[in-house]
């Protein structure tokens, strides 16, 4: 009874095992058949997503090219009309046209190539310079006339009082050795400070209203510009703090180092600047070139009457691209530029007094 199985029993057991394996095989095949379509479906879905992404990318590129072509045509047309107004001496109309041209450029930055943005900015800066030069050219000159001056003999016993020394505060022209910066008019700027060291300098709303301002060759100065200027140029300044109200058009910072600057404007261009911090409200993308260790944070400076100055400037307070910076020295799109950074929130200035 407990002896070895006969040949017949072994054969019968083998057949039963084979039958069980044959019965299990269809179940495995059915499971594999279920897995295989799911894998194919997933692969097909991924392929379809890739095709859709390529289609959307191509459509976006076509739209971008069409927008760029429209901008170039409109910008050229407006620029030529503005040049005609300048040639005819219609300066108020030219100023309004220039602001419209600047607005067109600002609103188109998001779809323009960097070189197109740069060309537009250079054209606007050149037209600003032409407008300022034309204003100076057409200013009425004082009429010359001979006058008879009656001289009175001064008492011998009373010496002539000495002339009071003039403080080197506000200066109409840059200090000797400083030529006009890019985009500046060829003549002297309308207002500003030049060649001053370790002073507190200030201009108010009446002095700034829609005027071009130049800060040049300052060292260790604290500058407050409360009001609405037309343009602002900050050149060759070291270790300075510059706090500025809303500027209607552009700000150029050139050749500065170790400075703290707060400003609101349509366009910000920064050249040859080192180790400086910017608190900005800018409606277009800021541009830097040949700069290192510059950092950015949102504009937080305030003063009584700033809301009125913002309204006069035409700037949109709800639009601020403070963290969007184009570095013309860094063309890589997959890695951030090492030349600029964002100021950490815990390190930002909130109280300026």
Coordinates of C-alpha atoms in Angstrom, one line a residue:
X1 CA 0.0 0.0 0.0
X2 CA 2.8 2.5 0.8
X3 CA 5.0 1.1 -1.9
X4 CA 6.2 2.9 -5.1
X5 CA 3.6 4.0 -7.7
X6 CA 3.1 1.9 -10.7
X7 CA 3.9 3.2 -14.2
X8 CA 0.3 3.7 -14.9
X9 CA -0.3 5.8 -11.8
X10 CA 2.8 8.0 -12.6
X11 CA 1.6 8.6 -16.1
X12 CA -1.9 9.5 -14.8
X13 CA -0.3 12.0 -12.3
X14 CA 1.8 13.5 -15.1
X15 CA -1.3 14.0 -17.2
X16 CA -3.2 15.7 -14.4
X17 CA -0.2 18.1 -13.7
X18 CA 0.0 18.9 -17.4
X19 CA -3.8 19.6 -17.5
X20 CA -3.5 22.0 -14.5
X21 CA -0.6 23.9 -16.3
X22 CA -2.6 24.0 -19.5
X23 CA -5.6 25.4 -17.5
X24 CA -3.4 28.1 -15.9
X25 CA -1.7 29.2 -19.1
X26 CA -4.8 31.0 -20.6
X27 CA -5.2 33.0 -17.3
X28 CA -1.6 34.2 -17.6
X29 CA -2.1 35.0 -21.3
X30 CA -5.3 36.9 -20.5
X31 CA -3.4 38.9 -17.7
X32 CA -0.6 39.7 -20.2
X33 CA -3.2 40.8 -22.8
X34 CA -4.7 43.2 -20.2
X35 CA -1.2 44.7 -19.3
X36 CA -0.1 45.0 -22.9
X37 CA -3.0 47.2 -24.1
X38 CA -2.6 49.4 -21.0
X39 CA 1.0 49.9 -21.8
X40 CA 0.3 50.7 -25.4
X41 CA -2.5 53.0 -24.4
X42 CA -0.2 54.9 -22.1
X43 CA 2.5 55.1 -24.7
X44 CA 0.0 56.3 -27.3
X45 CA -1.3 59.0 -24.8
X46 CA 2.2 60.2 -24.2
X47 CA 2.8 60.4 -28.0
X48 CA -0.4 62.4 -28.4
X49 CA 0.6 64.8 -25.7
X50 CA 4.0 65.3 -27.3
X51 CA 2.3 66.0 -30.7
X52 CA -0.1 68.5 -29.0
X53 CA 2.8 70.2 -27.2
X54 CA 4.7 70.6 -30.5
X55 CA 1.5 71.9 -32.2
X56 CA 0.9 74.5 -29.5
X57 CA 4.6 75.5 -29.5
X58 CA 4.4 76.0 -33.3
X59 CA 1.2 78.0 -33.1
X60 CA 2.7 80.2 -30.3
X61 CA 5.8 80.8 -32.4
X62 CA 3.6 81.9 -35.4
X63 CA 1.6 84.2 -33.2
X64 CA 4.8 85.6 -31.7
X65 CA 6.2 86.3 -35.1
X66 CA 3.0 87.9 -36.3
X67 CA 2.9 90.1 -33.2
X68 CA 6.6 91.0 -33.7
X69 CA 5.9 92.0 -37.3
X70 CA 2.9 94.1 -36.3
X71 CA 5.0 95.9 -33.6
X72 CA 7.9 96.7 -35.9
X73 CA 5.5 98.2 -38.5
X74 CA 3.5 100.2 -35.9
X75 CA 6.7 101.3 -34.1
X76 CA 8.3 102.5 -37.4
X77 CA 5.2 104.4 -38.3
X78 CA 4.9 106.1 -35.0
X79 CA 8.6 106.9 -34.9
X80 CA 8.6 108.5 -38.3
X81 CA 5.5 110.6 -37.4
X82 CA 7.3 111.7 -34.2
X83 CA 10.4 112.7 -36.2
X84 CA 8.1 114.8 -38.4
X85 CA 6.6 116.6 -35.4
X86 CA 10.1 117.4 -34.1
X87 CA 11.2 118.7 -37.4
X88 CA 8.1 121.0 -37.5
X89 CA 8.8 122.3 -34.0
X90 CA 5.5 120.9 -32.6
X91 CA 7.1 119.9 -29.3
X92 CA 4.0 119.4 -27.2
X93 CA 2.5 117.0 -29.8
X94 CA 6.0 115.3 -30.1
X95 CA 6.1 114.8 -26.3
X96 CA 2.7 113.1 -26.3
X97 CA 3.7 111.0 -29.3
X98 CA 6.9 110.0 -27.5
X99 CA 4.9 108.8 -24.5
X100 CA 2.6 106.8 -26.7
X101 CA 5.7 105.2 -28.4
X102 CA 7.2 104.3 -25.1
X103 CA 3.9 102.7 -24.0
X104 CA 3.7 100.7 -27.2
X105 CA 7.2 99.3 -26.5
X106 CA 6.4 98.6 -22.9
X107 CA 3.3 96.7 -23.7
X108 CA 5.1 94.6 -26.5
X109 CA 8.1 93.5 -24.4
X110 CA 6.6 90.2 -23.5
X111 CA 6.6 88.8 -27.0
X112 CA 9.7 90.6 -28.5
X113 CA 13.1 89.1 -28.8
X114 CA 15.8 90.7 -26.6
X115 CA 17.5 92.4 -29.6
X116 CA 14.2 93.9 -30.7
X117 CA 13.6 95.3 -27.2
X118 CA 17.1 96.8 -27.2
X119 CA 16.6 98.4 -30.6
X120 CA 13.3 99.9 -29.4
X121 CA 14.8 101.2 -26.2
X122 CA 17.7 102.8 -28.1
X123 CA 15.3 104.5 -30.5
X124 CA 13.2 105.9 -27.7
X125 CA 16.3 107.1 -25.9
X126 CA 17.5 108.8 -29.1
X127 CA 14.1 110.5 -29.6
X128 CA 14.1 111.7 -26.0
X129 CA 17.5 113.3 -26.6
X130 CA 16.2 114.9 -29.9
X131 CA 13.2 116.3 -28.1
X132 CA 15.3 117.8 -25.3
X133 CA 17.7 119.3 -27.8
X134 CA 14.9 120.7 -29.9
X135 CA 13.3 122.3 -26.8
X136 CA 16.6 124.0 -26.0
X137 CA 17.0 125.1 -29.5
X138 CA 13.5 126.7 -29.7
X139 CA 13.6 128.4 -26.3
X140 CA 13.1 132.1 -26.7
X141 CA 16.3 134.0 -26.4
X142 CA 16.5 137.2 -24.3
X143 CA 16.5 140.3 -26.4
X144 CA 19.8 142.3 -26.3
X145 CA 19.6 146.0 -25.6
X146 CA 21.9 148.7 -24.6
X147 CA 21.2 150.2 -21.2
X148 CA 22.7 153.3 -19.5
X149 CA 23.8 152.4 -16.0
X150 CA 24.2 155.3 -13.6
X151 CA 27.2 154.7 -11.4
X152 CA 27.3 156.0 -7.9
X153 CA 30.6 156.5 -6.1
X154 CA 30.8 154.2 -3.1
X155 CA 31.9 155.8 0.2
X156 CA 35.6 155.3 0.7
X157 CA 35.2 154.5 4.4
X158 CA 33.0 151.5 3.7
X159 CA 34.7 148.6 1.9
X160 CA 32.6 146.6 -0.5
X161 CA 31.2 143.5 1.2
X162 CA 32.5 140.1 0.0
X163 CA 30.4 138.0 -2.3
X164 CA 28.8 135.1 -0.3
X165 CA 30.2 131.7 -1.2
X166 CA 27.8 129.5 -3.2
X167 CA 27.1 126.0 -2.0
X168 CA 27.7 123.2 -4.5
X169 CA 24.2 121.7 -4.2
X170 CA 22.0 121.8 -7.3
X171 CA 24.0 122.0 -10.5
X172 CA 22.7 122.6 -14.0
X173 CA 25.6 120.9 -15.7
X174 CA 27.8 117.9 -14.9
X175 CA 31.2 118.5 -13.4
X176 CA 34.1 118.9 -15.9
X177 CA 35.2 115.7 -17.4
X178 CA 31.7 114.1 -17.6
X179 CA 30.2 113.9 -21.1
X180 CA 26.6 113.2 -21.8
X181 CA 25.4 109.6 -20.9
X182 CA 23.6 107.5 -23.4
X183 CA 20.2 108.9 -24.1
X184 CA 20.9 112.3 -22.6
X185 CA 20.5 115.5 -24.5
X186 CA 23.6 117.2 -25.8
X187 CA 22.9 120.4 -23.8
X188 CA 23.0 120.7 -20.0
X189 CA 20.3 118.8 -18.1
X190 CA 17.4 120.7 -16.7
X191 CA 18.1 119.9 -13.1
X192 CA 20.2 117.6 -10.9
X193 CA 23.3 117.4 -8.7
X194 CA 26.9 116.9 -9.8
X195 CA 30.3 116.4 -8.2
X196 CA 29.0 116.5 -4.6
X197 CA 30.4 114.4 -1.7
X198 CA 28.8 113.3 1.6
X199 CA 25.7 115.6 1.4
X200 CA 22.0 115.2 1.8
X201 CA 20.4 116.4 -1.5
X202 CA 16.7 116.9 -2.3
X203 CA 14.4 118.1 -5.0
X204 CA 10.6 118.6 -4.6
X205 CA 7.6 118.3 -6.8
X206 CA 7.8 121.8 -8.3
X207 CA 11.4 121.4 -9.3
X208 CA 10.9 117.9 -10.8
X209 CA 7.6 118.2 -12.6
X210 CA 8.2 116.5 -16.0
X211 CA 11.8 117.5 -16.1
X212 CA 14.9 115.5 -17.0
X213 CA 17.1 114.9 -14.0
X214 CA 20.8 114.0 -14.0
X215 CA 22.8 112.8 -10.9
X216 CA 26.5 112.7 -11.8
X217 CA 29.7 112.0 -10.0
X218 CA 28.2 111.8 -6.5
X219 CA 30.1 110.3 -3.6
X220 CA 28.5 109.1 -0.4
X221 CA 25.4 111.2 -0.9
X222 CA 21.8 110.7 0.3
X223 CA 19.4 111.9 -2.6
X224 CA 15.7 112.3 -2.3
X225 CA 13.7 113.2 -5.4
X226 CA 10.0 113.7 -4.3
X227 CA 7.9 114.3 -7.4
X228 CA 7.3 113.3 -11.0
X229 CA 10.3 113.6 -13.3
X230 CA 10.3 112.8 -17.0
X231 CA 13.6 111.0 -17.1
X232 CA 16.3 110.2 -14.6
X233 CA 20.0 109.5 -15.3
X234 CA 22.3 108.3 -12.5
X235 CA 26.0 108.3 -13.7
X236 CA 29.3 107.5 -12.0
X237 CA 28.0 107.5 -8.5
X238 CA 29.7 105.7 -5.6
X239 CA 28.2 104.7 -2.2
X240 CA 25.0 106.7 -2.7
X241 CA 21.4 106.3 -1.8
X242 CA 19.0 107.5 -4.4
X243 CA 15.2 107.6 -3.6
X244 CA 13.1 108.8 -6.4
X245 CA 9.4 109.2 -7.0
X246 CA 7.6 108.0 -10.2
X247 CA 9.4 108.7 -13.5
X248 CA 7.2 109.0 -16.5
X249 CA 9.5 107.3 -19.0
X250 CA 13.0 105.9 -18.5
X251 CA 15.7 105.6 -15.9
X252 CA 19.4 104.9 -16.8
X253 CA 21.9 103.9 -14.2
X254 CA 25.4 103.9 -15.7
X255 CA 28.8 103.3 -14.1
X256 CA 27.7 103.2 -10.5
X257 CA 28.9 101.0 -7.6
X258 CA 27.8 100.2 -4.0
X259 CA 24.6 102.2 -4.3
X260 CA 21.0 101.8 -3.1
X261 CA 18.4 103.0 -5.5
X262 CA 14.6 103.1 -5.2
X263 CA 12.6 104.2 -8.3
X264 CA 9.4 103.7 -10.3
X265 CA 9.4 104.0 -14.1
X266 CA 8.4 102.6 -17.4
X267 CA 11.8 101.4 -18.4
X268 CA 15.0 100.7 -16.4
X269 CA 18.4 100.2 -18.1
X270 CA 21.5 99.5 -16.0
X271 CA 25.0 99.6 -17.5
X272 CA 28.4 99.0 -16.0
X273 CA 27.1 98.8 -12.4
X274 CA 28.5 96.8 -9.5
X275 CA 27.3 95.7 -6.0
X276 CA 24.1 97.8 -6.0
X277 CA 20.6 97.1 -4.8
X278 CA 17.5 98.2 -6.7
X279 CA 14.0 98.7 -5.3
X280 CA 11.9 99.1 -8.4
X281 CA 8.4 99.4 -9.9
X282 CA 8.9 99.0 -13.6
X283 CA 6.1 98.4 -16.2
X284 CA 8.5 96.7 -18.7
X285 CA 11.3 94.3 -18.1
X286 CA 14.4 95.8 -16.6
X287 CA 17.6 95.5 -18.7
X288 CA 21.2 95.1 -17.4
X289 CA 24.4 95.0 -19.3
X290 CA 28.0 94.6 -18.1
X291 CA 26.7 94.4 -14.5
X292 CA 27.7 92.2 -11.6
X293 CA 26.3 91.6 -8.1
X294 CA 23.1 93.7 -8.7
X295 CA 20.0 92.7 -6.8
X296 CA 16.3 93.6 -7.1
X297 CA 13.2 94.0 -4.8
X298 CA 9.8 95.6 -5.2
X299 CA 9.5 99.4 -4.8
X300 CA 8.5 100.3 -1.2
X301 CA 9.6 104.0 -0.8
X302 CA 6.8 106.4 0.0
X303 CA 6.3 110.1 0.9
X304 CA 3.3 112.4 1.3
X305 CA 1.8 113.1 -2.2
X306 CA 3.3 110.1 -4.0
X307 CA -0.2 108.9 -5.1
X308 CA -0.7 112.3 -6.9
X309 CA 2.7 111.9 -8.5
X310 CA 1.9 108.4 -9.7
X311 CA -1.3 109.7 -11.4
X312 CA 0.7 112.5 -13.1
X313 CA 3.3 110.1 -14.3
X314 CA 0.8 107.8 -16.1
X315 CA 2.4 104.6 -14.5
X316 CA 0.2 101.7 -13.8
X317 CA 0.6 100.9 -10.0
X318 CA -0.8 97.5 -10.5
X319 CA 1.9 96.4 -13.0
X320 CA 5.3 95.7 -11.6
X321 CA 7.9 93.5 -13.3
X322 CA 10.5 94.1 -10.6
X323 CA 11.6 90.4 -10.7
X324 CA 11.9 90.1 -14.6
X325 CA 15.4 91.2 -15.7
X326 CA 17.0 90.7 -19.1
X327 CA 20.8 90.4 -18.9
X328 CA 22.3 91.1 -22.3
X329 CA 25.5 89.4 -21.3
X330 CA 23.8 86.1 -20.5
X331 CA 22.2 84.3 -23.4
X332 CA 21.6 80.9 -21.8
X333 CA 17.9 80.2 -21.3
X334 CA 18.2 77.1 -19.2
X335 CA 20.3 78.6 -16.4
X336 CA 19.7 81.9 -14.5
X337 CA 22.2 84.7 -14.9
X338 CA 24.9 84.9 -12.2
X339 CA 25.0 88.7 -12.6
X340 CA 21.8 89.5 -10.8
X341 CA 19.6 88.1 -8.0
X342 CA 16.5 88.9 -5.9
X343 CA 16.9 90.4 -2.5
X344 CA 15.6 87.9 0.1
X345 CA 12.3 89.0 1.6
X346 CA 13.8 89.1 5.2
X347 CA 16.6 91.4 4.0
X348 CA 14.4 93.9 2.2
X349 CA 14.0 97.5 3.6
X350 CA 10.5 98.3 4.7
X351 CA 11.1 101.5 6.6
X352 CA 13.1 104.2 4.8
X353 CA 13.0 106.9 7.5

